[in-house]
Short mmCIF file of C-alpha atoms and ligand atoms in Angstrom, two decimals:
data_model
loop_
_atom_site.label_atom_id
_atom_site.label_comp_id
_atom_site.label_asym_id
_atom_site.label_seq_id
_atom_site.Cartn_x
_atom_site.Cartn_y
_atom_site.Cartn_z
CA MET G 1 1.48 12.42 8.81
CA ASN G 2 1.21 13.33 11.95
CA ILE G 3 1.77 10.56 15.17
CA ASP G 4 0.58 12.73 18.51
CA GLY G 5 1.07 15.70 16.52
CA LYS G 6 4.38 15.02 14.74
CA ARG G 7 5.05 14.88 11.25
CA TYR G 8 6.71 10.98 10.40
CA ARG G 9 6.92 9.83 6.76
CA THR G 10 6.83 5.62 7.19
CA ILE G 11 10.79 5.35 5.50
CA TRP G 12 13.53 7.44 5.67
CA PRO G 13 17.38 7.46 5.65
CA ASP G 14 18.82 7.43 8.89
CA PRO G 15 20.25 10.41 9.19
CA GLN G 16 23.16 10.34 11.79
CA ASN G 17 23.88 6.98 9.88
CA LYS G 18 24.56 7.03 5.92
CA SER G 19 24.33 3.07 5.94
CA THR G 20 21.03 2.92 7.81
CA VAL G 21 17.63 3.00 6.95
CA CYS G 22 14.77 3.96 9.61
CA ILE G 23 11.00 2.65 8.98
CA ILE G 24 8.18 2.01 11.19
CA ASP G 25 7.60 -1.91 12.66
CA GLN G 26 4.43 -1.96 11.95
CA ARG G 27 3.45 -5.48 13.04
CA LYS G 28 3.47 -3.96 16.95
CA LEU G 29 0.51 -0.57 15.76
CA PRO G 30 -1.22 0.17 17.07
CA HIS G 31 0.05 0.07 20.34
CA GLU G 32 3.88 -0.25 20.79
CA PHE G 33 5.26 2.89 18.09
CA VAL G 34 8.68 1.36 17.45
CA ILE G 35 11.49 2.30 14.98
CA GLU G 36 13.52 -0.22 13.02
CA GLN G 37 17.02 0.27 11.86
CA LEU G 38 17.47 -1.40 8.97
CA ALA G 39 21.31 -2.13 7.65
CA SER G 40 21.24 -4.71 4.90
CA VAL G 41 19.32 -6.25 2.35
CA GLU G 42 18.60 -9.29 3.83
CA GLN G 43 17.39 -7.33 6.94
CA THR G 44 15.23 -5.65 4.25
CA ILE G 45 14.06 -8.76 3.12
CA VAL G 46 12.53 -10.11 6.59
CA ALA G 47 11.07 -6.59 6.55
CA ILE G 48 9.26 -7.09 3.88
CA LYS G 49 8.00 -10.35 4.50
CA ASP G 50 7.70 -10.76 7.71
CA MET G 51 4.99 -7.47 7.36
CA HIS G 52 7.29 -5.36 9.62
CA VAL G 53 6.69 -2.65 6.72
CA ARG G 54 3.40 -3.62 4.02
CA GLY G 55 1.25 -1.89 1.30
CA ALA G 56 2.13 -1.57 -2.16
CA GLY G 57 3.72 1.87 -2.03
CA LEU G 58 6.16 1.34 1.48
CA ILE G 59 6.49 -1.93 0.03
CA GLY G 60 8.21 -0.03 -3.29
CA ALA G 61 9.99 2.71 -1.43
CA THR G 62 11.70 -0.11 0.90
CA ALA G 63 12.65 -2.01 -2.20
CA GLY G 64 13.93 1.01 -3.15
CA PHE G 65 16.44 1.93 0.04
CA GLY G 66 16.79 -1.98 -0.17
CA MET G 67 18.98 -2.08 -3.33
CA TYR G 68 21.13 0.81 -1.47
CA LEU G 69 21.49 -1.49 1.39
CA ALA G 70 22.54 -4.16 -1.15
CA SER G 71 24.64 -1.84 -2.83
CA LEU G 72 27.15 -0.84 0.40
CA GLN G 73 27.33 -4.81 1.04
CA ALA G 74 28.50 -5.24 -3.16
CA PRO G 75 32.42 -6.45 -3.42
CA ASP G 76 33.54 -3.41 -6.13
CA ASP G 77 34.94 -6.89 -8.29
CA HIS G 78 30.93 -8.74 -8.49
CA PHE G 79 29.09 -5.34 -7.58
CA ALA G 80 26.81 -5.96 -11.11
CA ASP G 81 26.37 -10.01 -9.71
CA PHE G 82 25.57 -9.24 -6.53
CA MET G 83 23.40 -6.39 -7.24
CA LYS G 84 21.11 -8.06 -9.51
CA GLU G 85 21.40 -11.31 -6.90
CA SER G 86 19.93 -8.85 -4.62
CA GLY G 87 17.67 -7.20 -7.12
CA ASP G 88 15.77 -11.14 -7.54
CA ARG G 89 15.74 -11.73 -3.90
CA LEU G 90 13.85 -8.65 -3.01
CA ASN G 91 12.04 -9.02 -5.85
CA ARG G 92 10.44 -12.95 -3.99
CA SER G 93 9.83 -10.84 -0.74
CA ARG G 94 6.63 -10.85 -1.96
CA PRO G 95 4.80 -11.59 -4.92
CA THR G 96 1.44 -9.60 -5.74
CA ALA G 97 2.17 -5.86 -5.26
CA ARG G 98 4.22 -4.69 -8.46
CA ASN G 99 5.68 -1.49 -7.19
CA LEU G 100 8.25 -4.07 -5.90
CA LYS G 101 9.27 -4.92 -9.39
CA TRP G 102 9.29 -1.51 -10.03
CA ALA G 103 11.35 -0.02 -7.65
CA ILE G 104 14.10 -2.58 -7.68
CA ASP G 105 14.15 -2.12 -11.90
CA ARG G 106 14.19 1.49 -11.78
CA VAL G 107 17.39 1.60 -9.12
CA LEU G 108 19.40 -1.49 -11.10
CA LYS G 109 18.42 0.88 -14.55
CA ALA G 110 19.82 4.29 -12.55
CA MET G 111 22.81 2.23 -11.59
CA ALA G 112 23.80 0.92 -14.97
CA GLU G 113 24.27 4.59 -16.18
CA ALA G 114 27.02 5.32 -13.51
CA ASP G 115 30.68 3.79 -14.12
CA HIS G 116 32.03 3.18 -10.61
CA PRO G 117 30.98 1.62 -7.73
CA GLU G 118 31.12 4.31 -5.16
CA GLU G 119 29.03 6.43 -8.58
CA LYS G 120 26.43 3.51 -8.17
CA ARG G 121 26.58 3.38 -4.56
CA ALA G 122 25.32 7.40 -4.60
CA VAL G 123 23.12 6.62 -8.19
CA ALA G 124 21.28 3.83 -5.69
CA PHE G 125 21.33 6.26 -2.83
CA SER G 126 19.57 9.30 -5.25
CA THR G 127 16.79 6.64 -6.61
CA ALA G 128 15.80 5.64 -3.77
CA CYS G 129 15.28 8.42 -1.93
CA THR G 130 13.67 10.47 -5.29
CA ILE G 131 10.96 6.48 -5.62
CA ALA G 132 10.09 7.28 -1.65
CA ASP G 133 9.79 11.12 -2.49
CA GLU G 134 7.20 10.66 -5.75
CA ASP G 135 6.13 8.39 -3.45
CA ALA G 136 4.55 10.53 -1.41
CA GLU G 137 3.98 13.82 -4.45
CA PHE G 138 1.84 11.05 -5.90
CA CYS G 139 -0.22 9.80 -3.21
CA LYS G 140 -0.68 13.85 -2.52
CA ARG G 141 -2.26 14.48 -5.82
CA LEU G 142 -4.09 11.51 -5.56
CA GLY G 143 -5.77 13.75 -2.68
CA PHE G 144 -6.04 16.37 -5.37
CA HIS G 145 -8.56 14.55 -7.97
CA GLY G 146 -9.86 12.32 -5.85
CA LEU G 147 -11.36 15.13 -3.77
CA GLU G 148 -13.34 16.23 -6.50
CA ILE G 149 -15.45 13.16 -5.93
CA ILE G 150 -16.23 13.58 -2.60
CA LYS G 151 -16.68 17.52 -3.57
CA GLN G 152 -19.80 16.13 -6.06
CA ILE G 153 -21.14 13.85 -3.45
CA SER G 154 -21.17 16.11 -0.43
CA ARG G 155 -23.08 18.74 -2.84
CA LYS G 156 -25.31 15.82 -3.72
CA LYS G 157 -26.44 15.45 -0.09
CA ASN G 158 -26.36 19.39 0.60
CA ASN G 159 -23.13 19.06 3.03
CA GLY G 160 -24.78 16.31 5.27
CA THR G 161 -22.33 13.60 5.82
CA VAL G 162 -20.45 12.07 3.03
CA ASN G 163 -19.81 8.63 4.02
CA ILE G 164 -17.04 6.42 2.89
CA LEU G 165 -16.28 2.96 2.89
CA THR G 166 -12.25 1.61 2.92
CA HIS G 167 -10.72 -1.94 2.49
CA CYS G 168 -7.46 -3.20 4.56
CA ASN G 169 -4.94 0.05 4.92
CA ALA G 170 -4.01 2.14 1.86
CA GLY G 171 -3.91 4.73 4.24
CA TRP G 172 0.09 6.48 4.90
CA LEU G 173 1.35 3.42 6.37
CA ALA G 174 1.08 1.60 3.47
CA PHE G 175 3.55 4.33 0.93
CA VAL G 176 5.42 6.59 2.45
CA ASP G 177 2.94 9.71 2.95
CA TYR G 178 -0.26 10.34 2.48
CA GLY G 179 -1.91 6.82 1.01
CA SER G 180 -3.53 6.34 -1.73
CA ALA G 181 -7.39 5.37 -0.46
CA THR G 182 -6.85 7.80 2.53
CA ALA G 183 -5.07 10.87 0.05
CA PRO G 184 -8.38 11.79 -0.41
CA ILE G 185 -10.42 11.73 2.80
CA TYR G 186 -7.24 13.92 4.17
CA ALA G 187 -7.92 16.29 1.13
CA ALA G 188 -11.85 16.50 1.93
CA ARG G 189 -11.13 16.80 5.98
CA ASP G 190 -8.65 19.90 4.52
CA ALA G 191 -11.73 21.26 2.69
CA GLY G 192 -13.95 21.19 5.03
CA ILE G 193 -16.33 17.82 4.28
CA ASP G 194 -17.67 16.21 7.13
CA ILE G 195 -16.74 13.05 6.69
CA HIS G 196 -17.17 9.11 7.99
CA VAL G 197 -15.33 6.19 7.21
CA TRP G 198 -16.31 3.14 7.60
CA VAL G 199 -13.33 0.65 8.04
CA ASP G 200 -13.22 -2.67 7.74
CA GLU G 201 -11.14 -5.17 9.79
CA THR G 202 -10.12 -7.16 7.08
CA ARG G 203 -8.56 -10.70 8.34
CA PRO G 204 -6.79 -12.20 9.03
CA TRP G 205 -4.15 -9.92 9.78
CA ASN G 206 -6.54 -6.72 10.35
CA GLN G 207 -4.74 -3.83 8.89
CA GLY G 208 -7.91 -2.06 8.77
CA ALA G 209 -8.95 -2.76 12.52
CA LYS G 210 -5.11 -2.08 13.88
CA LEU G 211 -4.04 0.83 11.22
CA THR G 212 -6.43 2.22 9.10
CA THR G 213 -8.64 3.16 12.48
CA TRP G 214 -5.09 4.10 14.70
CA GLU G 215 -4.34 6.30 11.20
CA LEU G 216 -7.68 8.20 11.02
CA GLN G 217 -8.11 8.64 15.01
CA GLN G 218 -4.17 10.36 14.58
CA GLU G 219 -5.73 12.89 12.16
CA ASN G 220 -9.16 12.95 14.01
CA ILE G 221 -11.41 11.92 11.43
CA ALA G 222 -14.46 10.48 12.12
CA ASN G 223 -14.23 6.39 11.67
CA THR G 224 -16.25 3.23 12.40
CA LEU G 225 -14.40 -0.49 12.31
CA ILE G 226 -16.58 -2.76 10.95
CA THR G 227 -16.58 -6.36 10.00
CA ASP G 228 -15.38 -7.76 7.15
CA ASN G 229 -18.40 -9.42 6.00
CA ALA G 230 -20.82 -5.58 7.44
CA GLY G 231 -20.01 -3.80 3.83
CA GLY G 232 -23.07 -5.07 2.14
CA HIS G 233 -25.29 -4.90 4.57
CA LEU G 234 -24.42 -0.66 5.49
CA MET G 235 -24.53 -0.33 1.51
CA GLN G 236 -28.36 -2.05 0.98
CA HIS G 237 -29.48 0.62 3.84
CA GLY G 238 -28.10 3.61 2.37
CA MET G 239 -24.51 4.17 4.95
CA VAL G 240 -22.19 4.06 2.09
CA ASP G 241 -22.02 6.53 -0.55
CA ILE G 242 -18.76 5.27 -2.44
CA VAL G 243 -16.14 2.82 -1.20
CA ILE G 244 -12.54 3.99 -2.56
CA VAL G 245 -9.51 1.09 -1.64
CA GLY G 246 -6.54 0.73 -2.71
CA THR G 247 -4.50 -1.66 -4.52
CA ASP G 248 -1.12 -3.99 -4.71
CA ARG G 249 -1.73 -4.34 -9.01
CA THR G 250 -3.89 -3.11 -11.32
CA THR G 251 -3.39 -3.79 -14.81
CA HIS G 252 -3.35 -1.84 -17.68
CA THR G 253 -6.63 -2.91 -18.73
CA GLY G 254 -8.59 -1.76 -15.47
CA ASP G 255 -8.51 -5.41 -13.35
CA VAL G 256 -7.52 -4.82 -9.83
CA ALA G 257 -5.86 -6.44 -7.58
CA ASN G 258 -6.72 -6.06 -3.43
CA LYS G 259 -6.42 -6.81 -0.15
CA ILE G 260 -8.98 -10.18 0.04
CA GLY G 261 -12.26 -9.33 0.49
CA THR G 262 -12.05 -6.56 -1.94
CA TYR G 263 -13.67 -7.80 -5.05
CA LEU G 264 -16.65 -8.79 -2.79
CA LYS G 265 -17.13 -5.49 -2.03
CA ALA G 266 -17.03 -4.01 -5.40
CA LEU G 267 -19.92 -7.02 -5.91
CA ALA G 268 -22.11 -5.41 -2.88
CA ALA G 269 -21.12 -1.61 -4.38
CA HIS G 270 -21.85 -2.90 -8.17
CA ASP G 271 -25.61 -4.31 -6.72
CA ASN G 272 -26.62 -1.17 -5.16
CA ASN G 273 -25.10 1.82 -6.70
CA ILE G 274 -22.36 2.57 -5.12
CA PRO G 275 -19.22 4.64 -6.52
CA PHE G 276 -16.15 2.16 -6.66
CA TYR G 277 -13.35 3.98 -7.13
CA VAL G 278 -9.80 2.08 -6.98
CA ALA G 279 -6.80 5.15 -5.94
CA LEU G 280 -2.90 4.75 -7.32
CA PRO G 281 0.08 5.75 -7.87
CA SER G 282 0.95 4.62 -11.36
CA SER G 283 3.81 3.14 -9.71
CA THR G 284 1.35 0.45 -9.74
CA PHE G 285 0.75 -0.34 -12.74
CA ASP G 286 1.17 -3.40 -14.24
CA TRP G 287 1.91 -3.07 -18.24
CA THR G 288 2.48 -6.42 -19.00
CA LEU G 289 -0.51 -7.65 -17.97
CA ASP G 290 -4.01 -7.77 -19.54
CA ASN G 291 -5.62 -9.83 -17.82
CA GLY G 292 -5.89 -9.64 -13.79
CA ILE G 293 -6.88 -13.17 -13.01
CA GLU G 294 -2.71 -13.86 -14.26
CA ILE G 295 -2.59 -11.59 -10.85
CA PRO G 296 0.52 -13.66 -8.69
CA ILE G 297 -2.00 -13.64 -5.48
CA GLU G 298 0.31 -14.35 -1.88
CA GLN G 299 -1.05 -17.28 -0.29
CA ARG G 300 0.71 -16.24 3.60
CA SER G 301 0.79 -19.31 6.39
CA GLY G 302 -2.44 -20.46 7.43
CA GLU G 303 -1.26 -19.64 10.90
CA GLU G 304 -2.11 -15.98 10.33
CA ILE G 305 -6.02 -17.02 10.34
CA LYS G 306 -5.82 -19.47 13.14
CA THR G 307 -3.85 -16.89 16.09
CA ILE G 308 -4.53 -13.68 16.51
CA SER G 309 -3.04 -10.55 18.84
CA GLY G 310 -3.95 -7.59 20.54
CA VAL G 311 -2.52 -6.59 24.01
CA ASP G 312 -3.33 -8.12 27.45
CA GLU G 313 -4.35 -6.28 30.39
CA ASN G 314 -1.07 -5.55 31.41
CA GLY G 315 -0.33 -3.91 27.60
CA LYS G 316 1.79 -6.16 26.50
CA ILE G 317 1.14 -7.65 22.80
CA VAL G 318 0.16 -11.09 22.86
CA THR G 319 -0.43 -13.68 20.11
CA VAL G 320 -3.54 -16.12 21.26
CA GLU G 321 -4.86 -19.12 19.46
CA LEU G 322 -8.66 -19.50 17.65
CA THR G 323 -8.97 -22.66 16.32
CA THR G 324 -7.86 -25.87 17.51
CA ARG G 325 -3.88 -26.72 15.94
CA LYS G 326 -4.71 -29.65 13.74
CA THR G 327 -7.38 -26.77 11.73
CA ARG G 328 -6.07 -26.91 8.05
CA ALA G 329 -6.70 -23.07 7.34
CA SER G 330 -6.05 -21.27 3.92
CA ASN G 331 -4.56 -17.77 3.59
CA TYR G 332 -5.31 -15.80 0.30
CA SER G 333 -4.39 -12.36 1.12
CA PHE G 334 -5.03 -10.61 -2.32
CA ASP G 335 -8.16 -11.06 -4.67
CA VAL G 336 -8.59 -9.48 -7.90
CA THR G 337 -11.75 -7.00 -9.05
CA PRO G 338 -12.27 -6.90 -12.56
CA ALA G 339 -12.42 -3.76 -14.36
CA ARG G 340 -16.00 -3.92 -15.22
CA LEU G 341 -16.42 -3.56 -11.43
CA VAL G 342 -14.63 -0.16 -10.86
CA THR G 343 -15.62 3.01 -11.77
CA GLY G 344 -13.23 4.65 -11.58
CA LEU G 345 -9.48 4.55 -11.55
CA ILE G 346 -7.76 7.36 -9.54
CA THR G 347 -3.72 8.27 -9.99
CA GLU G 348 -1.37 11.18 -10.04
CA ARG G 349 -2.47 12.75 -13.62
CA GLY G 350 -6.54 12.22 -12.64
CA ILE G 351 -9.05 10.04 -12.85
CA VAL G 352 -9.69 7.44 -15.45
CA LYS G 353 -11.70 4.94 -16.46
CA ALA G 354 -10.56 1.16 -15.52
CA GLU G 355 -9.76 0.51 -18.99
CA ARG G 356 -6.99 0.03 -21.72
CA GLU G 357 -7.30 2.99 -23.93
CA ALA G 358 -8.32 5.22 -21.20
CA ILE G 359 -5.06 4.24 -19.01
CA HIS G 360 -2.70 4.98 -22.29
CA GLN G 361 -4.14 7.99 -23.19
CA LEU G 362 -2.98 8.94 -20.06
CA PHE G 363 -0.32 7.24 -19.22
CA PRO G 364 1.40 7.36 -23.07
CA GLU G 365 4.41 6.54 -22.36
CA CYS G 366 3.32 2.90 -20.77
CA GLY G 367 4.99 -0.48 -21.95
CA THR G 368 8.84 1.39 -20.56
CA SER G 369 9.07 2.18 -17.44
CA ILE G 370 6.98 5.84 -15.91
CA GLU G 371 9.60 7.80 -14.23
O1 MRU Q 401 -0.15 -7.48 2.66
P1 MRU Q 401 -0.50 -5.66 2.72
O2 MRU Q 401 -0.54 -4.56 4.28
O3 MRU Q 401 0.37 -5.14 2.30
O4 MRU Q 401 -1.24 -5.48 1.67
C1 MRU Q 401 -1.35 -3.93 1.30
C2 MRU Q 401 -2.80 -3.16 0.98
O5 MRU Q 401 -3.03 -3.12 2.37
C3 MRU Q 401 -3.92 -3.48 0.74
O6 MRU Q 401 -3.61 -4.41 -0.24
C4 MRU Q 401 -4.44 -2.09 -0.23
O7 MRU Q 401 -5.37 -1.53 -0.14
C5 MRU Q 401 -3.16 -1.67 -0.89
S1 MRU Q 401 -1.84 -1.32 -0.62
C6 MRU Q 401 -1.96 0.15 -0.25
#
């Protein structure tokens, strides 16, 4: 995607130094664009845990490169143990996004086929690059399939503006490129469809306010920031044609874990007969869980709710307190939208009902890894 007209991905191996990986530090956006270098698995864990990088697809891609960096640190005589332990530590960095474990397992599996540590390191690198390339390619395909839904709405409205509501950031910053929920939006723009995006601010980390609006601005897509509580009102007044969100983990039965507040949007959409779509590359499916309520839900520090950051009059990023210090706050970061509230899942292979049979039909190899 473009930043000031220049094309970027969200993660890439450093072309000058093969033992480092570059990321965009998302904590500083939209005010500062800072590229950070990762040189070890420890730095990768911090980057995921403290959300320098975030979003399911990008967490997976970063974990893939984290495994490569771990392989460079691994001593030849304890290679397998070191890699297993690094994978376990990376896997604990954030609990909800399925792509994390998926990417770690994929690198471990690929390395197991190679004989010597040096060969395994090369395999770790190529597998991490493949995970990143595939993430970008799959998101692009989500756009192709999701476009059909937006086209239909546009036709029904006699080419009038299609109003799309999205929650959090399931844009290119949450993946390697294109994004999941945003891929159909970019495809619709390219197809000349008149679109406008309502962006939920997404408290407390404000991914919508800080990241999604910025991303869409960079791509010249009309968008308006709204409070997290405004969606229901807009839906009641016919101001939303479709909701498209991302997901951090989707069960093979169609239940969807996404950023906290998604469930309430799905309820409001259902009550107002508004289609509610979830866009995901298949790396986000959890083929082991039948019931979304079993998905581990991350609880982050209450400090994220009690404080807010932005720039001061000198353009410096500052954090200020919203509450008294003794205020108790709990910060559930994700919720689960049951399959019955989901109109359809937009995947790289096409649009599918949020139902076990349909999902298994589209991904017949499920239960083993999707490669
Ligand atoms: O806590 P985050 O920012 O890593 O959460 C992820 C998200 O941005 C969303 O829930 C998103 O809609 C799904 S990730 C593609």
